Amino acid sequence: MRISFFCRAKFDFWKILKVTFGVNMLLVLSEEHKEHLNFLNKVDAAVVGEFGRIALEFLRRGISPKVYEGAARKLSVPVEAVRHGVEGLMYLMTQSSKHMLSEVDFVDSLLSLEFGDELNQSLLQMYQQHRGEIRSILSLVPSSLPAYHNLEWRLDVQLASRCLRQQVAPTLATRLHLTHGGARGSGAEQPSSRRVLHVDLATLLHLISILEGALAALKSTHTRRILRNVK
Amino acid sequence: MQWKVGLAVSSDTCRSLNSPFVTILLKIAEPSGQISQKAFEMTVPQFQNFHKQMKELAAVMETI
């Protein structure tokens, strides 16, 4: 691993942060993986492009074994070879996208496969074109906590109840909309759930002061230092 | 059954609402034996309709 950022010895935490974001990484491919990918060397460029397209589709929508059978028949090769080729390609693409490999590192990782230049270039192009999309698919995988979507509120004044007449009691009725799953900011959030909550004014003031405290924490020097280094 | 009468003063969509409403809280015994609570809100015309229907229901019960 080549470390290309100068690490300040002062804070171990910063060292870890800088090493994580500054390191140049190479993928180490297992022998089995290399064997599977070697199939790509034996077919021509059009087939490699087609395999790439299939691999992307499978990443988007899941694997469908029928496609393997069709391709195996067309190429007159065993189904297993096609399956290994496509899945090896899927794994190569997802691992490279996961680690945000630079172009140089991606090509370097392929060196151990001893592919020709043309094949390396077409794989690199495939990676560059689809890296962003693969990363957004990968971010959907872990199920996330319900997230804030919207808050509707209504100020009510309670005038009377079964037990007590002639009241003036203000309360806030709120409806909290939450979304489940899906990456933040993407359109892929699943249908939300809604909770109706009633808040009395004292609790409301307490809520406001807690949230303002959380916002103020964003402006603290500690947080600012972290954000500066992450960018 | 519990009820309360309130006035919706304003909301995030309408700053000057001034609309009276009735909230009813029903405690229901489910077939399983558990007691669950159902709350619902009605505007004044809806409540008047509800009241009329309850009266009709009571009248029918008397004839049984």
Short mmCIF file of C-alpha atoms in Angstrom, two decimals:
data_model
loop_
_atom_site.label_atom_id
_atom_site.label_comp_id
_atom_site.label_asym_id
_atom_site.label_seq_id
_atom_site.Cartn_x
_atom_site.Cartn_y
_atom_site.Cartn_z
CA MET A 1 0.00 0.00 0.00
CA ARG A 2 1.36 3.39 -0.92
CA ILE A 3 0.56 6.15 1.57
CA SER A 4 0.55 9.39 -0.30
CA PHE A 5 -0.60 11.78 2.45
CA PHE A 6 1.76 13.14 5.11
CA CYS A 7 0.37 11.99 8.48
CA ARG A 8 0.63 14.25 11.45
CA ALA A 9 1.78 12.21 14.42
CA LYS A 10 -0.02 14.54 16.82
CA PHE A 11 -3.47 12.93 16.68
CA ASP A 12 -3.78 9.18 16.10
CA PHE A 13 -7.38 9.75 15.10
CA TRP A 14 -6.37 12.07 12.28
CA LYS A 15 -3.77 9.55 11.16
CA ILE A 16 -6.45 6.90 10.77
CA LEU A 17 -8.72 9.34 8.94
CA LYS A 18 -5.99 10.44 6.54
CA VAL A 19 -4.74 6.94 5.89
CA THR A 20 -8.28 5.77 5.13
CA PHE A 21 -8.87 8.55 2.63
CA GLY A 22 -5.37 8.93 1.26
CA VAL A 23 -4.33 5.36 0.68
CA ASN A 24 -3.83 3.99 -2.83
CA MET A 25 -5.22 0.53 -2.88
CA LEU A 26 -4.89 -2.44 -5.12
CA LEU A 27 -7.38 -5.26 -5.34
CA VAL A 28 -5.87 -8.63 -4.55
CA LEU A 29 -7.71 -11.19 -6.64
CA SER A 30 -7.95 -14.76 -5.39
CA GLU A 31 -6.79 -17.59 -7.66
CA GLU A 32 -10.38 -18.72 -8.11
CA HIS A 33 -11.46 -15.22 -9.10
CA LYS A 34 -8.58 -14.95 -11.57
CA GLU A 35 -9.55 -18.28 -13.11
CA HIS A 36 -13.14 -17.10 -13.54
CA LEU A 37 -12.07 -13.83 -15.09
CA ASN A 38 -9.68 -15.57 -17.48
CA PHE A 39 -12.72 -16.60 -19.48
CA LEU A 40 -12.98 -12.99 -20.62
CA ASN A 41 -9.58 -13.31 -22.27
CA LYS A 42 -10.80 -16.13 -24.49
CA VAL A 43 -13.78 -14.27 -26.02
CA ASP A 44 -13.83 -11.18 -28.20
CA ALA A 45 -14.46 -7.60 -27.23
CA ALA A 46 -18.14 -7.62 -28.18
CA VAL A 47 -18.77 -10.53 -25.81
CA VAL A 48 -16.90 -8.77 -23.00
CA GLY A 49 -19.11 -5.72 -23.57
CA GLU A 50 -22.19 -7.93 -23.49
CA PHE A 51 -21.05 -9.62 -20.28
CA GLY A 52 -20.51 -6.20 -18.78
CA ARG A 53 -24.03 -5.19 -19.69
CA ILE A 54 -25.42 -8.40 -18.18
CA ALA A 55 -23.35 -7.91 -15.01
CA LEU A 56 -24.75 -4.37 -14.58
CA GLU A 57 -28.30 -5.56 -15.11
CA PHE A 58 -27.81 -8.28 -12.51
CA LEU A 59 -26.44 -5.72 -10.05
CA ARG A 60 -29.49 -3.59 -10.62
CA ARG A 61 -32.15 -6.28 -10.61
CA GLY A 62 -30.70 -9.53 -9.31
CA ILE A 63 -29.37 -12.60 -11.10
CA SER A 64 -31.48 -14.52 -13.60
CA PRO A 65 -29.96 -17.91 -14.52
CA LYS A 66 -31.81 -18.12 -17.88
CA VAL A 67 -29.53 -15.44 -19.29
CA TYR A 68 -26.53 -17.67 -18.60
CA GLU A 69 -28.06 -20.55 -20.51
CA GLY A 70 -28.85 -18.37 -23.53
CA ALA A 71 -25.34 -16.93 -23.64
CA ALA A 72 -23.71 -20.35 -23.14
CA ARG A 73 -25.67 -21.74 -26.09
CA LYS A 74 -24.70 -18.82 -28.33
CA LEU A 75 -21.02 -19.11 -27.47
CA SER A 76 -20.97 -22.94 -27.33
CA VAL A 77 -19.34 -22.98 -23.92
CA PRO A 78 -20.47 -24.58 -20.65
CA VAL A 79 -22.98 -22.59 -18.57
CA GLU A 80 -20.58 -22.61 -15.61
CA ALA A 81 -17.95 -20.70 -17.59
CA VAL A 82 -20.46 -17.99 -18.49
CA ARG A 83 -21.69 -17.80 -14.91
CA HIS A 84 -18.18 -17.51 -13.51
CA GLY A 85 -17.27 -14.89 -16.06
CA VAL A 86 -20.27 -12.67 -15.36
CA GLU A 87 -20.16 -13.09 -11.60
CA GLY A 88 -16.40 -12.55 -11.56
CA LEU A 89 -16.97 -9.34 -13.49
CA MET A 90 -19.72 -8.29 -11.05
CA TYR A 91 -17.43 -8.92 -8.10
CA LEU A 92 -14.55 -7.03 -9.75
CA MET A 93 -16.78 -4.03 -10.41
CA THR A 94 -18.41 -3.95 -6.97
CA GLN A 95 -15.09 -4.32 -5.13
CA SER A 96 -13.46 -1.59 -7.21
CA SER A 97 -16.43 0.75 -6.75
CA LYS A 98 -16.59 -0.04 -3.05
CA HIS A 99 -13.01 1.09 -2.50
CA MET A 100 -13.25 3.99 -4.97
CA LEU A 101 -10.23 2.70 -6.89
CA SER A 102 -8.52 5.28 -9.06
CA GLU A 103 -8.02 4.45 -12.74
CA VAL A 104 -4.34 3.71 -12.21
CA ASP A 105 -5.06 1.34 -9.33
CA PHE A 106 -7.81 -0.42 -11.26
CA VAL A 107 -5.48 -1.16 -14.17
CA ASP A 108 -2.69 -2.15 -11.75
CA SER A 109 -5.04 -4.61 -10.05
CA LEU A 110 -5.67 -6.26 -13.42
CA LEU A 111 -1.95 -6.73 -14.12
CA SER A 112 -1.88 -10.12 -12.39
CA LEU A 113 -4.46 -11.37 -14.91
CA GLU A 114 -2.11 -10.61 -17.86
CA PHE A 115 -4.92 -9.35 -20.05
CA GLY A 116 -4.21 -7.58 -23.32
CA ASP A 117 -4.31 -3.78 -23.50
CA GLU A 118 -7.60 -3.69 -25.36
CA LEU A 119 -9.33 -5.83 -22.71
CA ASN A 120 -7.84 -3.74 -19.90
CA GLN A 121 -9.04 -0.56 -21.54
CA SER A 122 -12.58 -1.85 -22.10
CA LEU A 123 -12.80 -3.04 -18.48
CA LEU A 124 -11.51 0.34 -17.33
CA GLN A 125 -14.11 2.12 -19.44
CA MET A 126 -16.83 -0.11 -17.99
CA TYR A 127 -15.63 0.73 -14.49
CA GLN A 128 -15.47 4.47 -15.14
CA GLN A 129 -18.89 4.60 -16.74
CA HIS A 130 -20.72 2.69 -14.05
CA ARG A 131 -18.79 3.39 -10.86
CA GLY A 132 -21.24 6.03 -9.63
CA GLU A 133 -24.26 3.87 -10.29
CA ILE A 134 -22.73 0.83 -8.59
CA ARG A 135 -21.88 2.90 -5.54
CA SER A 136 -25.44 4.12 -5.24
CA ILE A 137 -26.73 0.54 -5.56
CA LEU A 138 -24.29 -0.58 -2.85
CA SER A 139 -25.46 2.19 -0.55
CA LEU A 140 -28.99 0.80 -0.74
CA VAL A 141 -27.93 -2.59 0.60
CA PRO A 142 -27.84 -2.06 4.38
CA SER A 143 -31.32 -1.32 5.67
CA SER A 144 -31.29 2.02 7.32
CA LEU A 145 -33.16 3.47 10.25
CA PRO A 146 -36.38 5.31 9.58
CA ALA A 147 -35.55 8.85 8.54
CA TYR A 148 -37.32 12.17 8.79
CA HIS A 149 -39.44 13.03 5.80
CA ASN A 150 -41.88 15.72 6.87
CA LEU A 151 -43.51 17.23 9.95
CA GLU A 152 -47.00 18.72 9.85
CA TRP A 153 -48.27 20.55 12.85
CA ARG A 154 -51.42 22.18 14.12
CA LEU A 155 -51.90 24.38 17.15
CA ASP A 156 -55.01 23.35 19.07
CA VAL A 157 -56.68 24.88 22.06
CA GLN A 158 -58.64 22.45 24.18
CA LEU A 159 -61.84 24.11 25.35
CA ALA A 160 -63.65 21.30 27.17
CA SER A 161 -63.53 17.60 27.87
CA ARG A 162 -65.77 14.99 29.42
CA CYS A 163 -64.31 15.63 32.85
CA LEU A 164 -63.57 19.34 32.74
CA ARG A 165 -65.45 22.21 31.13
CA GLN A 166 -64.32 25.79 30.52
CA GLN A 167 -60.67 25.06 29.77
CA VAL A 168 -58.06 26.89 27.76
CA ALA A 169 -55.24 24.41 27.20
CA PRO A 170 -52.98 24.92 24.17
CA THR A 171 -51.33 21.84 22.63
CA LEU A 172 -49.50 21.09 19.43
CA ALA A 173 -50.74 18.17 17.33
CA THR A 174 -48.02 16.97 14.98
CA ARG A 175 -47.83 14.34 12.30
CA LEU A 176 -44.32 13.00 11.73
CA HIS A 177 -43.72 11.40 8.33
CA LEU A 178 -40.90 8.87 8.26
CA THR A 179 -39.33 6.93 5.40
CA HIS A 180 -37.84 3.49 5.70
CA GLY A 181 -34.93 2.08 3.77
CA GLY A 182 -33.31 3.50 0.64
CA ALA A 183 -30.37 5.84 0.43
CA ARG A 184 -30.78 9.27 1.78
CA GLY A 185 -31.68 11.78 -0.87
CA SER A 186 -32.40 9.17 -3.52
CA GLY A 187 -35.88 8.63 -4.84
CA ALA A 188 -35.75 5.02 -3.70
CA GLU A 189 -37.17 5.52 -0.21
CA GLN A 190 -39.93 3.14 0.60
CA PRO A 191 -43.40 4.27 1.60
CA SER A 192 -43.36 6.13 4.82
CA SER A 193 -45.03 5.60 8.13
CA ARG A 194 -46.83 8.38 9.95
CA ARG A 195 -47.08 8.99 13.67
CA VAL A 196 -49.45 11.43 15.27
CA LEU A 197 -47.92 13.02 18.36
CA HIS A 198 -49.41 15.52 20.76
CA VAL A 199 -46.98 17.90 22.40
CA ASP A 200 -47.78 20.27 25.25
CA LEU A 201 -46.03 23.63 25.22
CA ALA A 202 -43.49 22.88 27.96
CA THR A 203 -42.33 19.74 26.12
CA LEU A 204 -42.24 21.70 22.87
CA LEU A 205 -39.95 24.34 24.37
CA HIS A 206 -37.72 21.57 25.72
CA LEU A 207 -37.60 19.91 22.27
CA ILE A 208 -36.67 23.21 20.66
CA SER A 209 -33.84 23.83 23.11
CA ILE A 210 -32.45 20.29 22.57
CA LEU A 211 -32.52 20.65 18.78
CA GLU A 212 -30.90 24.10 18.98
CA GLY A 213 -28.17 22.57 21.15
CA ALA A 214 -27.60 19.90 18.49
CA LEU A 215 -27.33 22.57 15.77
CA ALA A 216 -24.89 24.53 17.90
CA ALA A 217 -22.70 21.42 18.18
CA LEU A 218 -22.24 21.62 14.39
CA LYS A 219 -20.47 24.93 14.86
CA SER A 220 -18.07 23.72 17.58
CA THR A 221 -14.34 23.75 16.77
CA HIS A 222 -14.13 19.96 17.17
CA THR A 223 -16.81 19.32 14.53
CA ARG A 224 -15.38 21.96 12.22
CA ARG A 225 -11.97 20.30 12.36
CA ILE A 226 -13.42 16.93 11.38
CA LEU A 227 -15.49 18.37 8.52
CA ARG A 228 -12.52 20.27 7.15
CA ASN A 229 -10.39 17.13 7.04
CA VAL A 230 -13.10 14.90 5.61
CA LYS A 231 -13.62 17.25 2.67
CA MET B 1 -65.42 6.74 25.84
CA GLN B 2 -63.79 10.10 26.42
CA TRP B 3 -64.26 13.23 24.46
CA LYS B 4 -62.87 16.72 24.22
CA VAL B 5 -63.69 19.86 22.32
CA GLY B 6 -60.90 22.01 20.92
CA LEU B 7 -60.20 24.85 18.58
CA ALA B 8 -57.51 24.44 15.91
CA VAL B 9 -55.88 27.85 15.96
CA SER B 10 -53.22 27.51 13.23
CA SER B 11 -51.12 24.93 11.38
CA ASP B 12 -48.09 24.73 9.13
CA THR B 13 -50.35 24.92 6.08
CA CYS B 14 -52.83 27.53 7.32
CA ARG B 15 -51.81 30.20 9.79
CA SER B 16 -55.27 31.34 10.82
CA LEU B 17 -57.42 28.25 11.00
CA ASN B 18 -59.92 28.85 13.84
CA SER B 19 -61.81 25.65 13.33
CA PRO B 20 -63.53 23.85 16.22
CA PHE B 21 -63.32 20.07 16.42
CA VAL B 22 -64.31 17.17 18.64
CA THR B 23 -61.90 14.36 19.54
CA ILE B 24 -63.25 11.06 20.72
CA LEU B 25 -61.18 8.38 22.43
CA LEU B 26 -62.73 4.92 22.41
CA LYS B 27 -61.42 2.11 24.58
CA ILE B 28 -62.22 -1.13 22.80
CA ALA B 29 -62.00 -4.70 24.08
CA GLU B 30 -60.61 -6.76 21.20
CA PRO B 31 -61.83 -10.34 20.69
CA SER B 32 -58.49 -11.48 22.12
CA GLY B 33 -59.35 -9.70 25.37
CA GLN B 34 -56.81 -6.90 24.98
CA ILE B 35 -58.00 -3.34 25.37
CA SER B 36 -56.97 -1.03 22.56
CA GLN B 37 -57.57 2.67 22.13
CA LYS B 38 -58.85 4.35 19.02
CA ALA B 39 -58.94 8.11 18.73
CA PHE B 40 -60.58 10.09 16.01
CA GLU B 41 -61.40 13.67 15.28
CA MET B 42 -64.47 15.27 13.75
CA THR B 43 -65.38 18.74 12.62
CA VAL B 44 -68.63 20.22 13.98
CA PRO B 45 -70.80 19.21 10.98
CA GLN B 46 -69.29 15.70 11.07
CA PHE B 47 -70.01 15.49 14.77
CA GLN B 48 -73.58 16.59 14.26
CA ASN B 49 -74.00 13.84 11.68
CA PHE B 50 -72.43 11.36 14.11
CA HIS B 51 -74.81 12.52 16.83
CA LYS B 52 -77.81 12.14 14.55
CA GLN B 53 -76.79 8.62 13.62
CA MET B 54 -76.25 7.64 17.26
CA LYS B 55 -79.73 8.92 18.08
CA GLU B 56 -81.23 6.87 15.25
CA LEU B 57 -79.31 3.86 16.50
CA ALA B 58 -80.62 4.37 20.03
CA ALA B 59 -84.16 4.64 18.71
CA VAL B 60 -83.81 1.38 16.81
CA MET B 61 -82.38 -0.35 19.89
CA GLU B 62 -85.43 0.71 21.86
CA THR B 63 -87.76 -1.07 19.46
CA ILE B 64 -85.94 -4.40 19.82
#
